[in-house]
PDB file of C-alpha atoms in Angstrom:
ATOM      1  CA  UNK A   1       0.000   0.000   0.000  1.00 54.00           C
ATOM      2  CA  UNK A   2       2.664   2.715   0.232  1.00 58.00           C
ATOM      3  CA  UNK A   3       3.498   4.453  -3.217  1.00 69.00           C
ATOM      4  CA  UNK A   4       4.512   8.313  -3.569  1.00 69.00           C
ATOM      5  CA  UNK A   5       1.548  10.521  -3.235  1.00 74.00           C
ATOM      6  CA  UNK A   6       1.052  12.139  -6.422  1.00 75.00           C
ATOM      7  CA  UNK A   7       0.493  15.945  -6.785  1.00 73.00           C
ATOM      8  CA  UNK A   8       0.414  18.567  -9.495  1.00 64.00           C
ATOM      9  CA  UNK A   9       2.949  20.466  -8.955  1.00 62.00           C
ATOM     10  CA  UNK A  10       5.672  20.191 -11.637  1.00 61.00           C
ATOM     11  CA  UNK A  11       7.886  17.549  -9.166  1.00 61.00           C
ATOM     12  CA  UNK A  12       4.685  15.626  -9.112  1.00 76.00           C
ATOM     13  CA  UNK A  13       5.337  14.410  -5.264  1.00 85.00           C
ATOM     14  CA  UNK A  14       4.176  15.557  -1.682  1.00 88.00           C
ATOM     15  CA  UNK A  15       7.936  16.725  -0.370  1.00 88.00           C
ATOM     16  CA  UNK A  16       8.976  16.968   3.458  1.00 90.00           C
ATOM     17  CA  UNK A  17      12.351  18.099   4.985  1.00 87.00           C
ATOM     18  CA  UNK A  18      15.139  15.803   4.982  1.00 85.00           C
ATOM     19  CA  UNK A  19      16.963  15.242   7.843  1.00 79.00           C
ATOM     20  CA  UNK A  20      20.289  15.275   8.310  1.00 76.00           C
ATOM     21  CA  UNK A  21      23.456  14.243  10.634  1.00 75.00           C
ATOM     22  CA  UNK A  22      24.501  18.256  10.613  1.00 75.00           C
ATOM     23  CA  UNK A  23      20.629  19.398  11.363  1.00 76.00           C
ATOM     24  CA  UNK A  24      21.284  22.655   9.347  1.00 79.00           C
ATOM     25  CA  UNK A  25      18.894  24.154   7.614  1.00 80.00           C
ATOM     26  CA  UNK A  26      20.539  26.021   5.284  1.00 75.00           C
ATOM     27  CA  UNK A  27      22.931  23.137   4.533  1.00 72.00           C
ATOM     28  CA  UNK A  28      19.576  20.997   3.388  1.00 67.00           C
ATOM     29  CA  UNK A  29      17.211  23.702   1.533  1.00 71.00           C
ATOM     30  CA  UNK A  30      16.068  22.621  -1.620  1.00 74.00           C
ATOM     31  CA  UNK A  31      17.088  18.447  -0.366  1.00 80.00           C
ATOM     32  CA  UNK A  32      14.062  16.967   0.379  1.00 85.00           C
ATOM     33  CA  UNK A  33      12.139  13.275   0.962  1.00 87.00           C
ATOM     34  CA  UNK A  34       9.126  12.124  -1.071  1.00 89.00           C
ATOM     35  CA  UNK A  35       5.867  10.988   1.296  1.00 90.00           C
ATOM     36  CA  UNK A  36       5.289   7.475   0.729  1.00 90.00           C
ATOM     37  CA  UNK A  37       1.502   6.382   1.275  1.00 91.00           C
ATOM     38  CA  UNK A  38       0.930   5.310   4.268  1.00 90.00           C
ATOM     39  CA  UNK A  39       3.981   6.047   6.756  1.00 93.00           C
ATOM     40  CA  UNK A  40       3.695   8.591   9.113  1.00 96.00           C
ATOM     41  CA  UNK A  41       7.096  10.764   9.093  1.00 94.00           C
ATOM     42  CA  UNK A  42       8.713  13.342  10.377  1.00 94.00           C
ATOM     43  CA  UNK A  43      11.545  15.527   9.963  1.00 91.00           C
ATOM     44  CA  UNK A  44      13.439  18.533  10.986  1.00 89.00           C
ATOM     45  CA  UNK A  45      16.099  20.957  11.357  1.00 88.00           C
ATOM     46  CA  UNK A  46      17.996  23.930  13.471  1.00 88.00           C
ATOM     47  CA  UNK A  47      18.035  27.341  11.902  1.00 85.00           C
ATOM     48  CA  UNK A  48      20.818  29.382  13.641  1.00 83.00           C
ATOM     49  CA  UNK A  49      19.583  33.678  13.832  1.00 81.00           C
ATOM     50  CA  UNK A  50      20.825  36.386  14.809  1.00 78.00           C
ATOM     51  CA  UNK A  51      19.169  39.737  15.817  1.00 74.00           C
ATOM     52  CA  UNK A  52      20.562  41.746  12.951  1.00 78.00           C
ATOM     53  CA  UNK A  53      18.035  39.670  10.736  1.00 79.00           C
ATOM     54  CA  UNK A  54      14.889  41.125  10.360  1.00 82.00           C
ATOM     55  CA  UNK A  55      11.838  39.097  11.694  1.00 81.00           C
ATOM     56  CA  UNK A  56       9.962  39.205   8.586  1.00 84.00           C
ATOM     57  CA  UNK A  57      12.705  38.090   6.326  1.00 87.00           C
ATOM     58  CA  UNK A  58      13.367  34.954   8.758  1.00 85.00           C
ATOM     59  CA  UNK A  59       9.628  34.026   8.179  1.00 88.00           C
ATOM     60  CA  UNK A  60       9.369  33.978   4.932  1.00 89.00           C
ATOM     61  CA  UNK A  61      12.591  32.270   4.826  1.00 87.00           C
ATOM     62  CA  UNK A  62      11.458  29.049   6.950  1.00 89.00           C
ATOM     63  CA  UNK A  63       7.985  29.009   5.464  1.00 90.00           C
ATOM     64  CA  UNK A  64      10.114  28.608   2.262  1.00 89.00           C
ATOM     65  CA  UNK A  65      11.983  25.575   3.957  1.00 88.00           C
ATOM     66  CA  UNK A  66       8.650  23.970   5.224  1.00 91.00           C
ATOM     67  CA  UNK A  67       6.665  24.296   2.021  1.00 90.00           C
ATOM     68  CA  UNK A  68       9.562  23.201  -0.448  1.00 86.00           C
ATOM     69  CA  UNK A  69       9.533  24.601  -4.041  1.00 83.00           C
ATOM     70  CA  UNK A  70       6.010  24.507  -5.640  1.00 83.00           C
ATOM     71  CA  UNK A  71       3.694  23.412  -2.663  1.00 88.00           C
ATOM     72  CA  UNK A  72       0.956  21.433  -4.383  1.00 89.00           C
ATOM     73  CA  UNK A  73      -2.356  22.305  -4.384  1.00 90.00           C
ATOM     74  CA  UNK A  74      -3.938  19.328  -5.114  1.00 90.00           C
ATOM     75  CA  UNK A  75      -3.103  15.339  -4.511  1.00 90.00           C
ATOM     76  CA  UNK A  76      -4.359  12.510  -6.139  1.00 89.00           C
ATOM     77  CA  UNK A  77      -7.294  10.261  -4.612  1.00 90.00           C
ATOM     78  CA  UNK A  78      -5.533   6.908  -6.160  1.00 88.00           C
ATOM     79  CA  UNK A  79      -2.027   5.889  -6.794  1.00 82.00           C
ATOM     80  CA  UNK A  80      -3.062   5.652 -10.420  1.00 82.00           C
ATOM     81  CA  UNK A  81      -4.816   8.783 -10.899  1.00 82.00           C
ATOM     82  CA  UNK A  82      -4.621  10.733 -14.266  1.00 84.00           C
ATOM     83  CA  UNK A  83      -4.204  14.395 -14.290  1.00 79.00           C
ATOM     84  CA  UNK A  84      -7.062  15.063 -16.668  1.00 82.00           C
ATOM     85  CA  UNK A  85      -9.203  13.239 -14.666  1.00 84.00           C
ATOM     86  CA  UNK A  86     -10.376  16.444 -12.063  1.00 83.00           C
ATOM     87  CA  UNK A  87     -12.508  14.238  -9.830  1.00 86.00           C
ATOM     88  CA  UNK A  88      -9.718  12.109  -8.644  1.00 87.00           C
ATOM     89  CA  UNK A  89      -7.598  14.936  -7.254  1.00 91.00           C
ATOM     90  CA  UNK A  90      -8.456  16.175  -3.919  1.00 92.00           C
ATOM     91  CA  UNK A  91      -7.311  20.038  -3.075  1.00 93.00           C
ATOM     92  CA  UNK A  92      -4.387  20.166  -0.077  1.00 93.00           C
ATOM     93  CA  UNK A  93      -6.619  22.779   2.592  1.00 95.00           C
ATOM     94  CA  UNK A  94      -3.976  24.883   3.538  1.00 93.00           C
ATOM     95  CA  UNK A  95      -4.324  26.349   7.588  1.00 93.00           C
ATOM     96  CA  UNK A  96      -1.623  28.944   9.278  1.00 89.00           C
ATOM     97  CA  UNK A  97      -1.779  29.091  12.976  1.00 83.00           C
ATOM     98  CA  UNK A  98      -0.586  31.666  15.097  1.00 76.00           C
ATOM     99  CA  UNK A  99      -0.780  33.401  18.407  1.00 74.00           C
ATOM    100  CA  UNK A 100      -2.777  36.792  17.817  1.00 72.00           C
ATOM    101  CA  UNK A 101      -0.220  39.310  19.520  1.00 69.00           C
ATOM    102  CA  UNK A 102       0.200  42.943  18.613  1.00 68.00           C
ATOM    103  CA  UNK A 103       3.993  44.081  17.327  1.00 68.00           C
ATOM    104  CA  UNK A 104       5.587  40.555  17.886  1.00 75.00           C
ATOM    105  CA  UNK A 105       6.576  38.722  15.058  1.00 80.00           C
ATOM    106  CA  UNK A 106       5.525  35.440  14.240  1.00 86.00           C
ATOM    107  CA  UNK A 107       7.617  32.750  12.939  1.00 88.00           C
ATOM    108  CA  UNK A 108       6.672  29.573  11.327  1.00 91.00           C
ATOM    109  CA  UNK A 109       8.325  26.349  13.177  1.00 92.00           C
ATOM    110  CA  UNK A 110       6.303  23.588  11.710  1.00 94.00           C
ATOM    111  CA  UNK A 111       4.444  22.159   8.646  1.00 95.00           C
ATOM    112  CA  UNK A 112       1.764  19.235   9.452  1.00 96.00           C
ATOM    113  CA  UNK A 113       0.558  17.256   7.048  1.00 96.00           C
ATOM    114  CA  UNK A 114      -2.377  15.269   7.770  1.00 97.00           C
ATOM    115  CA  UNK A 115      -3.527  12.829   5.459  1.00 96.00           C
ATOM    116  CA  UNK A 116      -7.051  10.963   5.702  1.00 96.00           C
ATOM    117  CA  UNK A 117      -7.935   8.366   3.386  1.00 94.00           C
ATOM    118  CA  UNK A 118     -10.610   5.712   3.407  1.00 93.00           C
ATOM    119  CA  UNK A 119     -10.829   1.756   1.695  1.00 90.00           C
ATOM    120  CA  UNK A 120     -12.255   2.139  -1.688  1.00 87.00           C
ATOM    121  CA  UNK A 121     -14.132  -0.840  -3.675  1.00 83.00           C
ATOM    122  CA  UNK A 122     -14.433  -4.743  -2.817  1.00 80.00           C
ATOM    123  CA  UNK A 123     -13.737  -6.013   0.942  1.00 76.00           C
ATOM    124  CA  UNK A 124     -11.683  -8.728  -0.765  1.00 80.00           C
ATOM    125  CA  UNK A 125      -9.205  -6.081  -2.514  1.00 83.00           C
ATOM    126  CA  UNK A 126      -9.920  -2.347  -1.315  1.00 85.00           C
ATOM    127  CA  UNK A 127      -8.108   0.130  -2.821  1.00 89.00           C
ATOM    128  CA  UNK A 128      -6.478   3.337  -0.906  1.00 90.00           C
ATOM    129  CA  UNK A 129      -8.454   6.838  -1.513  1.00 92.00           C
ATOM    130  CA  UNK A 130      -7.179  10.114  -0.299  1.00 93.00           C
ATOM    131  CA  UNK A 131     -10.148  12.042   0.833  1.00 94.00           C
ATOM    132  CA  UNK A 132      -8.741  14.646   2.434  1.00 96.00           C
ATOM    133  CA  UNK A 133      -5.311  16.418   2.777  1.00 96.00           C
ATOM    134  CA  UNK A 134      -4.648  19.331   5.634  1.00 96.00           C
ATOM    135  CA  UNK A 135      -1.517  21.368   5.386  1.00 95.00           C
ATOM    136  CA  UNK A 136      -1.040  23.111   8.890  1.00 96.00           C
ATOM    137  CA  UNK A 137       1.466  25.462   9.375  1.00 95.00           C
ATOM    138  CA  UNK A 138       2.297  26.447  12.756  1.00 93.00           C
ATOM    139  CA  UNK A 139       3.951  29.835  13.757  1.00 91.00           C
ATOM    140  CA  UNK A 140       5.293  30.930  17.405  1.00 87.00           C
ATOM    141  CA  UNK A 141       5.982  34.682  17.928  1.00 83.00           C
ATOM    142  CA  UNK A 142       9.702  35.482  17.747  1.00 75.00           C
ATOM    143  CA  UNK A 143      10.684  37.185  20.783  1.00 66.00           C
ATOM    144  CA  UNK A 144      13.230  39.907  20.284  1.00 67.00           C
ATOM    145  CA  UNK A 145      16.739  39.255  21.331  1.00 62.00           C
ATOM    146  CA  UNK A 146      19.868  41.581  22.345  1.00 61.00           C
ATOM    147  CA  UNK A 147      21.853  43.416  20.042  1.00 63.00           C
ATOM    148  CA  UNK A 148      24.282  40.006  17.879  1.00 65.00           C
ATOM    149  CA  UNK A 149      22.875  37.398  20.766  1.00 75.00           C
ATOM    150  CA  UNK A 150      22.674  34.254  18.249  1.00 80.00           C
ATOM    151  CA  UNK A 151      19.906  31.605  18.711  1.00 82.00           C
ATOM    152  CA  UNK A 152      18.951  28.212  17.633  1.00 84.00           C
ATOM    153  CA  UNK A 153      15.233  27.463  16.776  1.00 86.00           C
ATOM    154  CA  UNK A 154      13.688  24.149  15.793  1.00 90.00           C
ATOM    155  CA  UNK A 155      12.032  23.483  12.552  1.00 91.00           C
ATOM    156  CA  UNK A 156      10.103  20.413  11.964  1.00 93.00           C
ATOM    157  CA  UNK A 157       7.215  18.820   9.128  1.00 94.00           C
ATOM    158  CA  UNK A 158       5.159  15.571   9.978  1.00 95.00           C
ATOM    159  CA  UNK A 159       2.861  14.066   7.803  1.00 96.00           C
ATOM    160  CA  UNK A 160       0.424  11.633   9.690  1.00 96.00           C
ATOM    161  CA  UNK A 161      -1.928   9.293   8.114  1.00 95.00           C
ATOM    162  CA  UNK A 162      -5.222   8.665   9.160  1.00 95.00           C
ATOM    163  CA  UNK A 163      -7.422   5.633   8.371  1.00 93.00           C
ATOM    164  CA  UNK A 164     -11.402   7.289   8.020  1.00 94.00           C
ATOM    165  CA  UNK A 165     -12.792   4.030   6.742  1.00 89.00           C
ATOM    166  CA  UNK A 166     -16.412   2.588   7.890  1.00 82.00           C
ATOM    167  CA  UNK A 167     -15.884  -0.489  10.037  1.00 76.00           C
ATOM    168  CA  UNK A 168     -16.111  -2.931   7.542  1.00 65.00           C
ATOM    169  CA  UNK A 169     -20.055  -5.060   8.084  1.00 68.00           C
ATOM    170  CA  UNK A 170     -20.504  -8.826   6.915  1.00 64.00           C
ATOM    171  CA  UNK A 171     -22.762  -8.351   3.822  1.00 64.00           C
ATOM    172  CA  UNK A 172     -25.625 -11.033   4.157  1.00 65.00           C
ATOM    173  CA  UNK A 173     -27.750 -10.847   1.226  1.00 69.00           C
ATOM    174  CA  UNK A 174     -32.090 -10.684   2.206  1.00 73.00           C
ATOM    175  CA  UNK A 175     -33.396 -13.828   2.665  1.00 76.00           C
ATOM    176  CA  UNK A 176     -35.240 -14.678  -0.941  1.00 74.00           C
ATOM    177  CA  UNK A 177     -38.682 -14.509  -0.997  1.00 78.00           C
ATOM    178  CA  UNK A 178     -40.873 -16.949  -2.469  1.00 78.00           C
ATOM    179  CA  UNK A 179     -43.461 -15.507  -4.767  1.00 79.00           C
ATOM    180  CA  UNK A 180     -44.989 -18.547  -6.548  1.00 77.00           C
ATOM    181  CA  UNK A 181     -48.852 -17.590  -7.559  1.00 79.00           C
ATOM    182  CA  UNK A 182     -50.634 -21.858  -7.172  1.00 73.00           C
ATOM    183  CA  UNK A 183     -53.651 -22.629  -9.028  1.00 76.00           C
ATOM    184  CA  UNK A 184     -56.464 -22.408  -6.462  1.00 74.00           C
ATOM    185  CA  UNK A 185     -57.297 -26.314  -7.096  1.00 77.00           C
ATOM    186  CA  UNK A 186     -53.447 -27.078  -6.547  1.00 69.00           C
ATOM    187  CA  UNK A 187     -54.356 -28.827  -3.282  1.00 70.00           C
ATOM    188  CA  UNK A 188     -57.498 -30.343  -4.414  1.00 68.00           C
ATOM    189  CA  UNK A 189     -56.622 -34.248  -4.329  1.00 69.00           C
ATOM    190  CA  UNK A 190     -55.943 -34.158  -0.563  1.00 65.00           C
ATOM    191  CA  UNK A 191     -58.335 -32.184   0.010  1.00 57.00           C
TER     192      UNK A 191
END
């Protein structure tokens, strides 16, 4: 069941961060690991700053990290889903969290993907559908720090499956019923 998830961007793959032994952002941008169907992941990275960086600069920045180049909008329902076929793509709903608080900048730490898909088709041979796809990316305000003080921050995507199918029900067929119309003499040696 797992397979790369499909999308329509022009690398034509859901993308996370890849880790690696050195952690560093930087060192990594542009590297990343396909999501394979079905296994939950997660990855990350530290992102040295400095205060002579301005906030909103350093935000864009790591939202460019967590999204990749050419964040899909769409992914496909089935591994074998056609691009002409607009049914079987299911749009990525993209949600930004983030404290609400006046002249303090906010910085995005993490992307997290959630994927929900259901069985499709026979009980003997279900398929995998993707019926719904939530990007969530999660932003902490950025305190301000003294005048070349240099911090670390953490920066981290996920992607999480989620199984939504229906519990799957033995399928007894009704009972037939017998709808035979007799003669009304049918009986009428014994009787």
């Amino acid at each position: 069941m797992s397979g790369i998830l499909q999308t329509m961007n022009r690398y034509g793959q859901l993308t996370i961060l890849r880790s690696t032994a050195e952690q560093d952002c930087l060192a990594v941008e542009g590297v990343r690991t396909p999501v394979l169907f079905g296994y939950n992941m997660q990855s990350g990275c530290k992102l040295r700053l400095t205060s002579t960086i301005p906030c909103p600069l350093v935000a864009e920045k790591v939202k460019s990290l967590l999204k990749g180049q050419g964040f899909p909008d769409y992914v496909a329902s089935f591994g074998n889903s056609q691009a002409q076929d607009v049914l079987d793509w299911v749009p990525i709903h993209f949600i930004t969290q983030a404290p609400h608080m006046k002249d303090v900048c906010q910085l995005p730490l993490a992307l997290v993907i959630e994927v929900k898909w259901t069985k499709y088709g026979s009980l003997l041979n279900p398929q995998a559908k993707i019926v719904n796809v939530t990007a969530n990316l999660i932003s902490s305000s950025y305190p301000k720090t003294d005048s070349g003080e240099e911090r670390t921050i953490l920066i981290s995507t996920a992607v999480t499956f989620v199984d939504v199918s229906a519990p799957a029900e033995a399928g007894f067929r009704a009972r037939p019923t017998i709808n035979a119309k007799l003669p009304f003499n049918f009986f009428f040696p014994f009787v």
